[in-house]
Tab-separated table of C-alpha atoms in Angstrom:
chain	number	residue	atom	x	y	z
A	3	MET	CA	15.897	-3.984	2.614
A	4	SER	CA	15.377	-5.496	5.755
A	5	ARG	CA	17.142	-8.627	7.018
A	6	ALA	CA	14.010	-10.704	7.034
A	7	ALA	CA	13.155	-9.754	3.283
A	8	GLU	CA	16.806	-10.673	2.235
A	9	GLN	CA	16.146	-14.473	3.760
A	10	LEU	CA	12.889	-15.139	1.788
A	11	PRO	CA	14.680	-16.335	-1.564
A	12	SER	CA	16.699	-18.968	0.467
A	13	LEU	CA	13.782	-19.861	2.422
A	14	ALA	CA	11.880	-20.274	-0.933
A	15	ALA	CA	14.788	-22.274	-2.574
A	16	THR	CA	14.747	-24.880	0.288
A	17	GLY	CA	10.840	-25.248	0.582
A	18	ARG	CA	10.762	-23.628	4.017
A	19	LEU	CA	8.628	-20.495	2.782
A	20	TYR	CA	5.323	-19.793	4.524
A	21	PRO	CA	2.412	-20.285	2.206
A	22	SER	CA	1.303	-16.822	2.214
A	23	ILE	CA	3.612	-13.801	2.453
A	24	ILE	CA	2.879	-10.071	2.556
A	25	LEU	CA	5.644	-7.859	1.280
A	26	HIS	CA	5.012	-4.360	2.254
A	27	GLY	CA	7.112	-1.220	2.647
A	28	GLY	CA	9.907	-0.164	0.185
A	29	GLU	CA	9.232	1.013	-3.204
A	30	PRO	CA	6.963	-0.652	-5.667
A	31	ALA	CA	9.804	-1.847	-7.699
A	32	ASP	CA	11.590	-3.256	-4.644
A	33	ARG	CA	8.519	-5.430	-3.988
A	34	LEU	CA	8.043	-6.470	-7.610
A	35	ALA	CA	11.796	-7.353	-7.865
A	36	LEU	CA	11.666	-9.377	-4.682
A	37	ALA	CA	8.525	-11.258	-5.595
A	38	ASN	CA	10.217	-12.053	-8.957
A	39	GLU	CA	13.090	-13.736	-7.183
A	40	ILE	CA	10.987	-15.516	-4.727
A	41	ALA	CA	8.850	-16.905	-7.465
A	42	ARG	CA	11.903	-18.057	-9.503
A	43	ALA	CA	13.478	-19.703	-6.343
A	44	LEU	CA	10.211	-21.584	-5.614
A	45	LEU	CA	9.849	-23.036	-9.083
A	46	CYS	CA	13.438	-23.296	-10.384
A	47	ALA	CA	14.487	-26.637	-11.673
A	48	GLY	CA	18.112	-26.476	-10.298
A	49	GLU	CA	19.403	-27.802	-7.027
A	50	PRO	CA	18.418	-26.022	-3.643
A	51	GLU	CA	21.723	-24.317	-3.160
A	52	THR	CA	21.599	-22.881	-6.795
A	53	ARG	CA	18.138	-21.533	-6.864
A	54	PRO	CA	17.061	-19.413	-8.660
A	55	CYS	CA	19.524	-20.300	-11.169
A	56	GLY	CA	18.149	-17.762	-13.718
A	57	ARG	CA	18.990	-20.207	-16.591
A	58	CYS	CA	16.341	-23.066	-16.374
A	59	ARG	CA	13.049	-22.994	-18.369
A	60	HIS	CA	11.103	-21.965	-15.265
A	61	CYS	CA	13.434	-19.004	-14.349
A	62	ARG	CA	13.543	-17.522	-17.845
A	63	ARG	CA	9.731	-17.488	-18.271
A	64	ILE	CA	9.021	-15.633	-14.970
A	65	ASP	CA	9.372	-11.826	-15.306
A	66	ILE	CA	6.645	-9.934	-13.423
A	67	GLU	CA	8.764	-6.880	-13.418
A	68	ASN	CA	7.904	-6.343	-17.174
A	69	ASP	CA	4.391	-7.622	-17.089
A	70	GLY	CA	5.736	-10.862	-18.504
A	71	ALA	CA	4.546	-14.219	-16.894
A	72	PHE	CA	4.681	-17.037	-19.472
A	73	HIS	CA	4.507	-19.910	-16.813
A	74	PRO	CA	1.523	-21.847	-16.341
A	75	ASP	CA	2.246	-22.271	-12.707
A	76	PHE	CA	3.059	-18.561	-12.015
A	77	VAL	CA	-0.028	-16.441	-12.105
A	78	PHE	CA	-0.280	-12.722	-10.898
A	79	ALA	CA	-3.262	-10.201	-10.753
A	80	ARG	CA	-3.004	-6.350	-10.826
A	81	ARG	CA	-5.051	-3.609	-11.783
A	82	ASP	CA	-5.272	-2.478	-15.485
A	83	PRO	CA	-4.396	1.223	-16.013
A	84	LYS	CA	-5.815	1.101	-19.461
A	85	LYS	CA	-9.054	0.179	-18.147
A	86	ARG	CA	-8.818	2.884	-15.496
A	87	GLU	CA	-9.408	0.262	-12.808
A	88	THR	CA	-9.304	1.710	-9.172
A	89	VAL	CA	-9.587	-1.755	-7.768
A	90	ILE	CA	-8.541	-5.320	-8.459
A	91	PRO	CA	-11.761	-6.687	-9.694
A	92	VAL	CA	-13.313	-9.973	-7.992
A	93	ASP	CA	-13.230	-11.514	-11.359
A	94	LYS	CA	-9.498	-11.413	-11.584
A	95	VAL	CA	-9.113	-12.817	-8.300
A	96	ARG	CA	-11.370	-15.643	-9.235
A	97	ALA	CA	-9.499	-16.305	-12.492
A	98	LEU	CA	-6.276	-16.367	-10.452
A	99	LEU	CA	-7.608	-18.926	-7.978
A	100	GLN	CA	-8.757	-21.403	-10.699
A	101	THR	CA	-5.478	-22.318	-11.161
A	102	ALA	CA	-5.141	-23.184	-7.420
A	103	GLN	CA	-7.716	-25.721	-7.896
A	104	VAL	CA	-5.608	-28.040	-9.990
A	105	SER	CA	-2.143	-29.598	-9.814
A	106	PRO	CA	0.860	-27.692	-11.273
A	107	PHE	CA	1.268	-28.030	-15.011
A	108	GLU	CA	5.191	-28.132	-15.216
A	109	ALA	CA	6.743	-27.088	-11.958
A	110	ARG	CA	6.937	-28.660	-8.457
A	111	GLY	CA	4.441	-26.004	-7.152
A	112	GLN	CA	2.351	-22.971	-7.818
A	113	VAL	CA	3.094	-19.271	-7.171
A	114	PHE	CA	0.437	-16.583	-7.075
A	115	VAL	CA	1.095	-12.891	-6.763
A	116	ILE	CA	-1.078	-9.895	-6.166
A	117	VAL	CA	0.305	-6.462	-6.909
A	118	GLU	CA	-1.187	-3.661	-5.021
A	119	ALA	CA	-2.965	-6.044	-2.576
A	120	GLU	CA	-4.341	-3.008	-0.789
A	121	VAL	CA	-6.813	-2.171	-3.570
A	122	LEU	CA	-8.482	-5.557	-3.803
A	123	HIS	CA	-11.965	-5.495	-4.270
A	124	PRO	CA	-13.621	-6.560	-0.785
A	125	ALA	CA	-15.303	-9.469	-2.420
A	126	GLY	CA	-12.131	-10.446	-4.019
A	127	ALA	CA	-10.222	-10.256	-0.736
A	128	ASN	CA	-12.954	-12.610	0.950
A	129	VAL	CA	-12.609	-15.240	-2.054
A	130	LEU	CA	-8.759	-15.093	-1.471
A	131	LEU	CA	-9.135	-15.618	2.157
A	132	LYS	CA	-11.175	-18.789	1.672
A	133	THR	CA	-8.393	-20.226	-0.513
A	134	LEU	CA	-5.732	-19.239	2.205
A	135	GLU	CA	-7.734	-21.038	4.808
A	136	GLU	CA	-7.429	-24.276	2.760
A	137	PRO	CA	-3.953	-25.756	2.679
A	138	ALA	CA	-2.627	-27.367	-0.368
A	139	ASP	CA	-3.117	-31.099	-0.153
A	140	ARG	CA	-0.725	-31.866	-2.982
A	141	SER	CA	1.948	-29.715	-4.350
A	142	PRO	CA	3.157	-26.514	-2.625
A	143	ARG	CA	1.050	-23.342	-3.189
A	144	ASN	CA	2.524	-19.954	-2.404
A	145	PHE	CA	0.808	-16.666	-2.327
A	146	LEU	CA	2.710	-13.269	-2.461
A	147	LEU	CA	0.646	-10.292	-1.476
A	148	LEU	CA	2.405	-6.993	-2.339
A	149	ALA	CA	1.283	-3.805	-0.772
A	150	SER	CA	2.534	-0.226	0.431
A	151	SER	CA	1.447	-1.055	3.879
A	152	ALA	CA	0.231	-4.337	5.446
A	153	SER	CA	-2.313	-2.163	7.684
A	154	GLU	CA	-4.332	-1.510	4.477
A	155	LEU	CA	-5.168	-5.138	4.168
A	156	LEU	CA	-8.032	-7.146	5.621
A	157	PRO	CA	-6.972	-8.202	9.275
A	158	THR	CA	-8.139	-11.769	8.386
A	159	LEU	CA	-5.636	-11.715	5.466
A	160	ARG	CA	-2.781	-10.550	7.671
A	161	SER	CA	-3.698	-13.258	10.228
A	162	ARG	CA	-3.138	-15.947	7.629
A	163	SER	CA	0.002	-14.650	6.303
A	164	TRP	CA	3.590	-13.759	7.236
A	165	THR	CA	4.215	-10.066	6.852
A	166	VAL	CA	7.553	-8.994	5.776
A	167	TYR	CA	8.610	-5.280	5.870
A	168	LEU	CA	11.058	-4.453	3.301
A	169	GLY	CA	12.042	-1.024	4.759
A	170	ALA	CA	11.185	2.613	4.454
A	171	GLY	CA	12.129	2.862	0.783
A	172	ASP	CA	13.320	6.273	-0.464
A	173	ALA	CA	12.747	8.447	2.417
A	174	GLY	CA	14.558	11.565	1.053
A	175	ASP	CA	11.447	13.164	-0.502
A	176	ASP	CA	9.592	12.590	2.781
A	177	ASP	CA	12.291	14.162	4.806
A	178	GLU	CA	12.237	17.264	2.469
A	179	LEU	CA	8.463	17.338	2.829
A	180	ALA	CA	8.587	17.192	6.603
A	181	SER	CA	11.292	19.978	6.491
A	182	ASP	CA	9.181	22.173	4.376
A	183	LEU	CA	6.028	21.636	6.544
A	184	LEU	CA	8.079	22.493	9.626
A	185	ASP	CA	9.232	25.918	8.086
A	186	LEU	CA	5.823	26.621	6.812
A	187	TRP	CA	4.278	25.918	10.332
A	188	ARG	CA	6.702	28.515	12.049
A	189	ARG	CA	5.668	31.089	9.605
A	190	ARG	CA	2.052	30.466	10.444
A	191	PRO	CA	0.294	33.882	10.619
A	192	GLY	CA	-2.515	35.254	12.527
A	193	ASP	CA	-6.216	35.169	11.732
A	194	GLU	CA	-6.205	37.865	8.933
A	195	ALA	CA	-3.893	35.784	6.788
A	196	PHE	CA	-5.021	32.347	7.834
A	197	ALA	CA	-6.817	31.231	4.630
A	198	PRO	CA	-3.873	31.764	2.176
A	199	TRP	CA	-1.826	29.981	4.835
A	200	VAL	CA	-4.042	26.894	4.783
A	201	SER	CA	-4.106	27.082	1.103
A	202	ALA	CA	-0.395	26.866	0.873
A	203	LEU	CA	-0.144	24.133	3.283
A	204	ALA	CA	-2.629	22.135	1.209
A	205	ALA	CA	-0.734	22.892	-1.895
A	206	ARG	CA	2.560	21.521	-0.535
A	207	LEU	CA	0.932	18.295	0.744
A	208	VAL	CA	-0.822	17.598	-2.561
A	209	GLN	CA	2.383	18.188	-4.372
A	210	ASP	CA	3.990	15.118	-2.701
A	211	GLY	CA	0.981	13.024	-2.108
A	212	GLY	CA	0.141	10.987	-5.400
A	213	PHE	CA	-3.683	11.016	-5.280
A	214	GLU	CA	-4.549	9.770	-8.679
A	215	ASP	CA	-6.207	6.692	-7.316
A	216	ILE	CA	-9.178	7.659	-5.356
A	217	ARG	CA	-9.187	4.433	-3.179
A	218	ALA	CA	-5.428	4.379	-2.456
A	219	ARG	CA	-4.338	5.115	0.934
A	220	GLN	CA	-0.489	5.325	0.640
A	221	GLY	CA	-0.687	8.853	-0.313
A	222	TRP	CA	-2.542	9.873	2.816
A	223	THR	CA	-0.371	7.725	4.956
A	224	ARG	CA	2.828	9.322	3.580
A	225	ILE	CA	1.727	13.063	4.078
A	226	ALA	CA	0.226	11.989	7.468
A	227	GLY	CA	3.627	10.682	8.386
A	228	ALA	CA	5.282	13.927	7.198
A	229	VAL	CA	3.025	16.044	9.242
A	230	ALA	CA	3.721	13.945	12.353
A	231	VAL	CA	7.561	14.195	11.752
A	232	ALA	CA	7.175	18.030	11.512
A	233	ALA	CA	5.103	18.077	14.688
A	234	ARG	CA	8.151	16.975	16.704
A	235	GLY	CA	10.038	19.947	15.602
A	236	LEU	CA	7.442	22.439	16.752
A	237	ASP	CA	8.284	24.663	19.871
A	238	ARG	CA	4.767	25.288	21.211
A	239	ARG	CA	2.886	22.288	22.847
A	240	ALA	CA	-0.406	23.484	21.423
A	241	ASP	CA	1.109	23.543	17.805
A	242	ARG	CA	2.398	20.057	18.293
A	243	ALA	CA	-0.913	18.632	19.583
A	244	ALA	CA	-2.652	20.426	16.569
A	245	ALA	CA	-0.176	19.011	14.053
A	246	LEU	CA	-0.449	15.470	15.409
A	247	ALA	CA	-4.409	15.789	15.437
A	248	LEU	CA	-4.180	16.891	11.711
A	249	ALA	CA	-1.787	13.762	10.962
A	250	ALA	CA	-4.394	11.513	12.594
A	251	ASP	CA	-7.139	13.000	10.429
A	252	LEU	CA	-5.100	12.553	7.336
A	253	LEU	CA	-4.798	8.846	7.914
A	254	ASP	CA	-8.757	8.663	7.604
A	255	ALA	CA	-8.857	11.196	4.716
A	256	HIS	CA	-9.122	8.418	1.956
A	257	ARG	CA	-12.714	8.030	2.994
A	258	LEU	CA	-13.522	11.650	1.839
A	259	ARG	CA	-11.429	10.931	-1.490
A	260	GLN	CA	-13.624	8.086	-2.318
A	261	ARG	CA	-16.527	10.663	-2.422
A	262	SER	CA	-14.788	12.232	-5.339
A	263	ILE	CA	-13.898	15.306	-3.142
A	264	GLN	CA	-10.543	16.790	-4.319
A	265	PRO	CA	-7.579	16.225	-2.146
A	266	ARG	CA	-6.762	20.077	-1.775
A	267	ARG	CA	-10.295	20.567	-0.518
A	268	ILE	CA	-10.138	17.735	1.886
A	269	ILE	CA	-6.736	18.974	3.330
A	270	GLU	CA	-8.039	22.616	3.705
A	271	GLY	CA	-11.020	21.386	5.543
A	272	LEU	CA	-9.117	19.225	7.844
A	273	ALA	CA	-6.627	21.887	8.541
A	274	VAL	CA	-9.413	24.473	9.450
A	275	ARG	CA	-11.004	21.775	11.444
A	276	ARG	CA	-7.876	21.320	13.608
A	277	LEU	CA	-6.353	24.763	13.673
A	278	ARG	CA	-9.492	27.058	13.822
A	279	ARG	CA	-11.594	25.129	16.286
A	280	ASP	CA	-12.790	28.431	17.776
A	281	ARG	CA	-14.698	29.464	14.756
A	282	PRO	CA	-18.229	28.115	13.990
A	283	GLN	CA	-18.789	25.128	11.647
A	284	THR	CA	-19.474	26.335	8.156
A	285	GLY	CA	-19.297	24.820	4.613
A	286	PHE	CA	-16.741	22.122	3.954
A	287	GLU	CA	-15.801	21.870	7.619
A	288	SER	CA	-19.170	20.854	8.556
A	289	SER	CA	-18.929	17.827	5.972
A	290	VAL	CA	-15.489	16.812	7.205
A	291	ASN	CA	-17.000	16.646	10.818
A	292	GLU	CA	-20.136	14.736	9.539
A	293	LEU	CA	-17.993	11.994	7.954
A	294	LEU	CA	-15.019	11.725	10.384
A	295	GLY	CA	-16.731	12.948	13.744
A	296	PRO	CA	-16.082	16.208	15.627
A	297	PRO	CA	-12.437	17.094	16.554
């Protein structure tokens, strides 16, 4: 965890925490655990130097990690996987913010957490923005926005928040993916076997992507990063340029996924688009160019 992230609980305990914090990077469990600790430090009934004590009635009733929040001054919103929600609906955001319009019920302040803030419905993000623009005129009011990457949030939300990066998280799998891609790229065949090679490339990227949520961008960001890392190890300048161009395309591929196109087809289309630029545009390659622009 980064040094800035480690300082957040102590800032919260002494009342010096910025009203809106974006926690990004790391693993989802890391973000939840830190948000839990910050919330306890903000609402703990103990002396500042002992917060969070973990024993007072406020600390004991805050447990976002296990979906347990039994404190009226601690409210969080997240997607409901049982309802197959792909975004955090605007109604959930409005319900959360209703509490922000009244004084705290028990604690000295209020804490609001949005888990996976990158999948906020655009209308919900704008509703939240209006609240962030209105400073609390009575008791402290703190917002914690959790996201895999702060770049996936609205620029206006970022401009009104303190963005704290937790770190790279578990990079072991990403290093393995980049190594596999580098080995695969070095075995790239000629035109006669190009189609099976592209299929193998797409299969390896899909394997580590995690594309269940059609609106999420983190899977695309991850594989794009792995492709960019692999590009640095390629010997030929033309290969490096092609790999970096493919990585840039993958960062925008979530737009194609939101049209319910399967990830494997998207990756195959983008790979063909960048690696076989000498051939006429046909089929899926044409649809890729239409949505993302020409290479």
